[in-house]
């Protein structure tokens, strides 16, 4: 198997599949239940993540999507069961908000040793019809495990986090990570981002599992991000075009 992906065990039936060599440092998560497995996001799409997933489980796999940005849906075409939030369904049917050329530019922003099988000229943004749409509060059942859908718009209109209450896991997508939190482009909404942080702040979270960058991330970062948004809001800066603000562990770009 290609060494593009790294796999780490979170616990006996949860894995993180990462693309550490790329500047985006993406993380997808494989959760194995007693009946099905769920793959949260499918990565950049420069290498087939399904081969890695098939190596880890023989269960039927459903792909659930934190949001439909290109770096989270890259290998969706390799799976036959895809779930997304309805607000981003059209992005998969000819209305993706970024031109392919811009996506390719982002993909190759920093020097990177891509897999030998990858050819930039063949790269496509996933388009297709999802098998399932999920909404706020929906429960995704894996048999003995349950994931709660938490609609957390702001970074994108249909962004969702997935919360596994029993283990205290929050799969936080692009809402929470150690890096630059983006709410500066047209399809973002800084006020909604702030409200979404407030929404997850009340959950009993033992572990944050982000979609990018450092995996060592303390749940207390949520309070810090909340306070940062609050201070920007208090200064009437929580609107697009305000700029880039640094808070040590994370930045907010609005
Ligand atoms: Zn994103
Ligand atoms: Zn992302």
Short mmCIF file of C-alpha atoms and ligand atoms in Angstrom, two decimals:
data_model
loop_
_atom_site.label_atom_id
_atom_site.label_comp_id
_atom_site.label_asym_id
_atom_site.label_seq_id
_atom_site.Cartn_x
_atom_site.Cartn_y
_atom_site.Cartn_z
CA UNK A 1 0.00 0.00 0.00
CA UNK A 2 1.13 3.56 -0.68
CA UNK A 3 2.81 5.44 2.17
CA UNK A 4 0.84 8.59 1.41
CA UNK A 5 -1.52 7.97 4.31
CA UNK A 6 -0.61 7.45 7.94
CA UNK A 7 -2.98 5.51 10.18
CA UNK A 8 -3.20 5.91 13.93
CA UNK A 9 -5.45 4.14 16.39
CA UNK A 10 -7.57 6.39 18.61
CA UNK A 11 -9.06 3.37 20.40
CA UNK A 12 -9.76 -0.27 19.53
CA UNK A 13 -12.34 0.59 16.84
CA UNK A 14 -11.56 4.18 15.83
CA UNK A 15 -8.80 5.19 13.43
CA UNK A 16 -7.45 8.44 12.09
CA UNK A 17 -6.22 8.36 8.50
CA UNK A 18 -4.00 11.36 7.79
CA UNK A 19 -2.25 13.07 4.89
CA UNK A 20 0.60 14.54 6.93
CA UNK A 21 2.87 15.20 3.96
CA UNK A 22 0.53 17.82 2.55
CA UNK A 23 0.36 21.37 3.94
CA UNK A 24 -3.33 20.86 4.77
CA UNK A 25 -2.49 17.94 7.11
CA UNK A 26 -5.95 16.47 6.64
CA UNK A 27 -7.47 13.87 8.96
CA UNK A 28 -10.28 11.47 8.12
CA UNK A 29 -11.74 9.20 10.78
CA UNK A 30 -12.88 5.60 10.48
CA UNK A 31 -15.35 4.50 13.15
CA UNK A 32 -16.15 0.80 13.24
CA UNK A 33 -19.45 -0.21 14.82
CA UNK A 34 -21.10 -3.59 15.25
CA UNK A 35 -23.09 -3.21 12.00
CA UNK A 36 -21.47 -0.60 9.82
CA UNK A 37 -18.40 1.60 9.70
CA UNK A 38 -18.47 5.34 9.15
CA UNK A 39 -15.74 7.29 7.40
CA UNK A 40 -15.82 10.97 8.33
CA UNK A 41 -14.59 12.82 5.20
CA UNK A 42 -12.45 11.28 2.47
CA UNK A 43 -9.43 13.59 2.21
CA UNK A 44 -7.69 15.37 -0.63
CA UNK A 45 -8.31 12.71 -3.25
CA UNK A 46 -4.72 12.46 -4.50
CA UNK A 47 -4.57 8.81 -3.45
CA UNK A 48 -7.36 6.25 -2.96
CA UNK A 49 -8.25 6.23 0.72
CA UNK A 50 -10.59 3.25 0.18
CA UNK A 51 -7.64 0.87 -0.04
CA UNK A 52 -6.64 1.95 3.48
CA UNK A 53 -10.22 1.68 4.76
CA UNK A 54 -10.63 -1.80 3.24
CA UNK A 55 -7.46 -2.86 4.99
CA UNK A 56 -8.87 -1.74 8.36
CA UNK A 57 -12.43 -3.07 8.16
CA UNK A 58 -14.67 -5.45 6.25
CA UNK A 59 -17.84 -3.71 7.42
CA UNK A 60 -20.01 -1.82 4.92
CA UNK A 61 -18.73 1.78 4.93
CA UNK A 62 -20.80 4.95 4.86
CA UNK A 63 -19.08 8.23 4.22
CA UNK A 64 -20.39 11.17 6.22
CA UNK A 65 -19.17 14.62 5.30
CA UNK A 66 -18.32 17.45 7.71
CA UNK A 67 -18.70 19.79 4.73
CA UNK A 68 -18.27 19.71 0.98
CA UNK A 69 -14.97 21.59 0.59
CA UNK A 70 -12.70 19.89 -1.94
CA UNK A 71 -10.19 18.71 0.70
CA UNK A 72 -12.89 16.75 2.54
CA UNK A 73 -14.57 15.04 -0.43
CA UNK A 74 -11.51 14.09 -2.49
CA UNK A 75 -12.12 10.32 -2.45
CA UNK A 76 -15.93 10.35 -2.21
CA UNK A 77 -16.05 8.84 -5.71
CA UNK A 78 -14.54 5.62 -4.31
CA UNK A 79 -17.58 4.91 -2.10
CA UNK A 80 -21.19 4.05 -2.88
CA UNK A 81 -22.82 5.59 0.20
CA UNK A 82 -22.32 9.31 0.82
CA UNK A 83 -24.13 11.52 3.33
CA UNK A 84 -24.06 15.34 3.40
CA UNK A 85 -26.03 18.25 4.85
CA UNK A 86 -28.78 19.45 2.43
CA UNK A 87 -27.33 22.99 2.28
CA UNK A 88 -24.29 21.68 0.39
CA UNK A 89 -25.98 19.05 -1.76
CA UNK A 90 -25.97 21.37 -4.78
CA UNK A 91 -22.21 21.88 -4.44
CA UNK A 92 -21.95 18.27 -5.61
CA UNK A 93 -24.21 18.91 -8.60
CA UNK A 94 -22.48 21.55 -10.67
CA UNK A 95 -22.51 24.39 -8.12
CA UNK A 96 -19.20 23.94 -6.33
CA UNK A 97 -18.24 27.46 -5.16
CA UNK A 98 -14.63 27.40 -6.43
CA UNK A 99 -13.34 26.88 -9.99
CA UNK A 100 -11.24 23.75 -10.52
CA UNK A 101 -8.18 25.84 -11.37
CA UNK A 102 -8.29 27.58 -7.97
CA UNK A 103 -8.66 24.22 -6.21
CA UNK A 104 -5.62 22.88 -8.11
CA UNK A 105 -3.67 25.98 -7.11
CA UNK A 106 -4.56 25.40 -3.44
CA UNK A 107 -3.71 21.73 -3.69
CA UNK A 108 -0.21 22.53 -4.93
CA UNK A 109 0.35 25.65 -2.80
CA UNK A 110 3.36 24.21 -0.97
CA UNK A 111 6.02 21.79 -2.27
CA UNK A 112 4.82 18.25 -1.69
CA UNK A 113 5.92 14.80 -2.76
CA UNK A 114 2.62 13.56 -4.18
CA UNK A 115 2.06 9.83 -4.78
CA UNK A 116 3.43 8.54 -8.10
CA UNK A 117 -0.10 7.65 -9.26
CA UNK A 118 -1.30 11.25 -8.83
CA UNK A 119 -1.60 13.47 -11.91
CA UNK A 120 -2.70 17.06 -11.36
CA UNK A 121 -4.15 17.32 -14.88
CA UNK A 122 -6.62 14.51 -14.07
CA UNK A 123 -7.71 15.95 -10.70
CA UNK A 124 -11.47 16.50 -10.39
CA UNK A 125 -13.75 17.89 -7.67
CA UNK A 126 -16.21 15.18 -6.64
CA UNK A 127 -19.65 15.51 -8.16
CA UNK A 128 -22.49 13.12 -7.43
CA UNK A 129 -25.83 12.53 -5.78
CA UNK A 130 -25.61 11.72 -2.06
CA UNK A 131 -27.46 8.65 -0.78
CA UNK A 132 -28.40 10.37 2.47
CA UNK A 133 -29.03 13.91 3.74
CA UNK A 134 -28.69 14.58 7.45
CA UNK A 135 -29.84 17.43 9.64
CA UNK A 136 -29.12 18.90 13.05
CA UNK A 137 -29.78 16.40 15.89
CA UNK A 138 -29.95 13.38 13.55
CA UNK A 139 -28.43 10.21 14.95
CA UNK A 140 -26.17 8.09 12.76
CA UNK A 141 -26.30 4.56 14.12
CA UNK A 142 -23.37 2.17 13.62
CA UNK A 143 -25.00 -0.62 15.66
CA UNK A 144 -23.35 -0.32 19.06
CA UNK A 145 -22.17 3.26 18.45
CA UNK A 146 -24.11 6.43 17.82
CA UNK A 147 -23.05 9.70 16.29
CA UNK A 148 -25.05 12.84 16.76
CA UNK A 149 -25.11 15.36 13.93
CA UNK A 150 -24.51 18.93 15.08
CA UNK A 151 -25.10 21.51 12.38
CA UNK A 152 -22.34 24.09 12.85
CA UNK A 153 -22.51 26.57 9.95
CA UNK A 154 -20.13 29.49 9.53
CA UNK A 155 -17.08 28.00 7.85
CA UNK A 156 -19.55 26.72 5.27
CA UNK A 157 -23.37 26.71 5.26
CA UNK A 158 -23.79 22.96 5.73
CA UNK A 159 -20.83 22.34 8.03
CA UNK A 160 -21.53 19.68 10.66
CA UNK A 161 -19.63 18.28 13.61
CA UNK A 162 -20.28 14.73 14.78
CA UNK A 163 -20.53 14.02 18.49
CA UNK A 164 -20.17 10.58 20.05
CA UNK A 165 -21.57 11.25 23.52
CA UNK A 166 -20.65 7.87 25.01
CA UNK A 167 -16.93 8.41 24.37
CA UNK A 168 -16.99 12.21 24.60
CA UNK A 169 -15.56 12.52 21.06
CA UNK A 170 -16.19 15.60 18.97
CA UNK A 171 -15.25 15.21 15.30
CA UNK A 172 -14.90 18.91 14.72
CA UNK A 173 -14.18 19.26 10.98
CA UNK A 174 -13.04 22.79 10.12
CA UNK A 175 -14.88 24.39 13.07
CA UNK A 176 -12.13 23.67 15.60
CA UNK A 177 -8.47 22.96 14.97
CA UNK A 178 -5.06 24.40 15.78
CA UNK A 179 -4.48 26.62 12.78
CA UNK A 180 -6.18 29.33 10.79
CA UNK A 181 -9.98 29.20 11.17
CA UNK A 182 -11.38 30.48 7.91
CA UNK A 183 -14.49 32.63 7.68
CA UNK A 184 -13.33 35.16 5.10
CA UNK A 185 -14.63 33.93 1.77
CA UNK A 186 -18.09 34.53 0.29
CA UNK A 187 -19.75 31.27 1.40
CA UNK A 188 -18.64 31.74 5.04
CA UNK A 189 -20.44 33.59 7.81
CA UNK A 190 -18.38 34.82 10.81
CA UNK A 191 -21.44 35.39 13.03
CA UNK A 192 -22.70 31.88 12.39
CA UNK A 193 -19.19 30.54 13.08
CA UNK A 194 -19.32 32.26 16.50
CA UNK A 195 -22.77 30.79 17.23
CA UNK A 196 -21.59 27.33 16.21
CA UNK A 197 -18.67 27.52 18.66
CA UNK A 198 -21.15 28.48 21.37
CA UNK A 199 -23.32 25.51 20.39
CA UNK A 200 -20.56 22.90 20.86
CA UNK A 201 -19.22 24.64 24.00
CA UNK A 202 -22.03 23.07 26.04
CA UNK A 203 -21.21 19.48 25.12
CA UNK A 204 -19.32 17.12 27.40
CA UNK A 205 -16.18 16.72 25.28
CA UNK A 206 -13.23 14.57 26.31
CA UNK A 207 -11.46 14.50 22.95
CA UNK A 208 -11.46 16.77 19.93
CA UNK A 209 -10.76 15.08 16.61
CA UNK A 210 -10.10 17.86 14.09
CA UNK A 211 -9.98 17.68 10.28
CA UNK A 212 -6.59 19.40 10.02
CA UNK A 213 -3.23 19.86 11.73
CA UNK A 214 -2.20 18.91 15.26
CA UNK A 215 -4.08 15.97 16.79
CA UNK A 216 -2.98 16.94 20.30
CA UNK A 217 -5.68 19.44 20.98
CA UNK A 218 -7.15 20.06 24.43
CA UNK A 219 -10.93 20.51 24.76
CA UNK A 220 -10.22 23.82 26.52
CA UNK A 221 -9.41 25.29 23.09
CA UNK A 222 -13.18 25.58 22.54
CA UNK A 223 -13.49 28.12 25.36
CA UNK A 224 -10.46 29.98 24.01
CA UNK A 225 -11.92 30.13 20.50
CA UNK A 226 -15.25 31.22 21.95
CA UNK A 227 -13.57 34.03 23.92
CA UNK A 228 -11.66 35.10 20.79
CA UNK A 229 -14.85 35.34 18.74
CA UNK A 230 -16.56 37.16 21.59
CA UNK A 231 -13.79 39.76 21.79
CA UNK A 232 -13.97 40.31 18.02
CA UNK A 233 -17.75 40.63 18.24
CA UNK A 234 -17.47 43.10 21.14
CA UNK A 235 -15.19 45.22 18.94
CA UNK A 236 -17.66 44.98 16.03
CA UNK A 237 -15.02 43.18 13.98
CA UNK A 238 -17.00 40.03 13.33
CA UNK A 239 -17.71 40.79 9.71
CA UNK A 240 -15.99 39.79 6.51
CA UNK A 241 -12.97 41.83 5.55
CA UNK A 242 -11.88 42.58 9.14
CA UNK A 243 -8.63 40.70 8.66
CA UNK A 244 -6.49 38.02 10.25
CA UNK A 245 -6.29 37.81 14.05
CA UNK A 246 -3.71 35.75 15.93
CA UNK A 247 -4.51 33.98 19.20
CA UNK A 248 -1.34 31.81 19.57
CA UNK A 249 -2.86 28.30 19.17
CA UNK A 250 -5.17 29.42 16.40
CA UNK A 251 -5.93 32.34 14.09
CA UNK A 252 -9.24 33.69 12.91
CA UNK A 253 -9.40 34.95 9.32
CA UNK A 254 -12.53 36.96 8.62
ZN1 LIG B 1 -13.28 23.72 4.86
ZN1 LIG B 2 -10.70 21.71 5.59
#
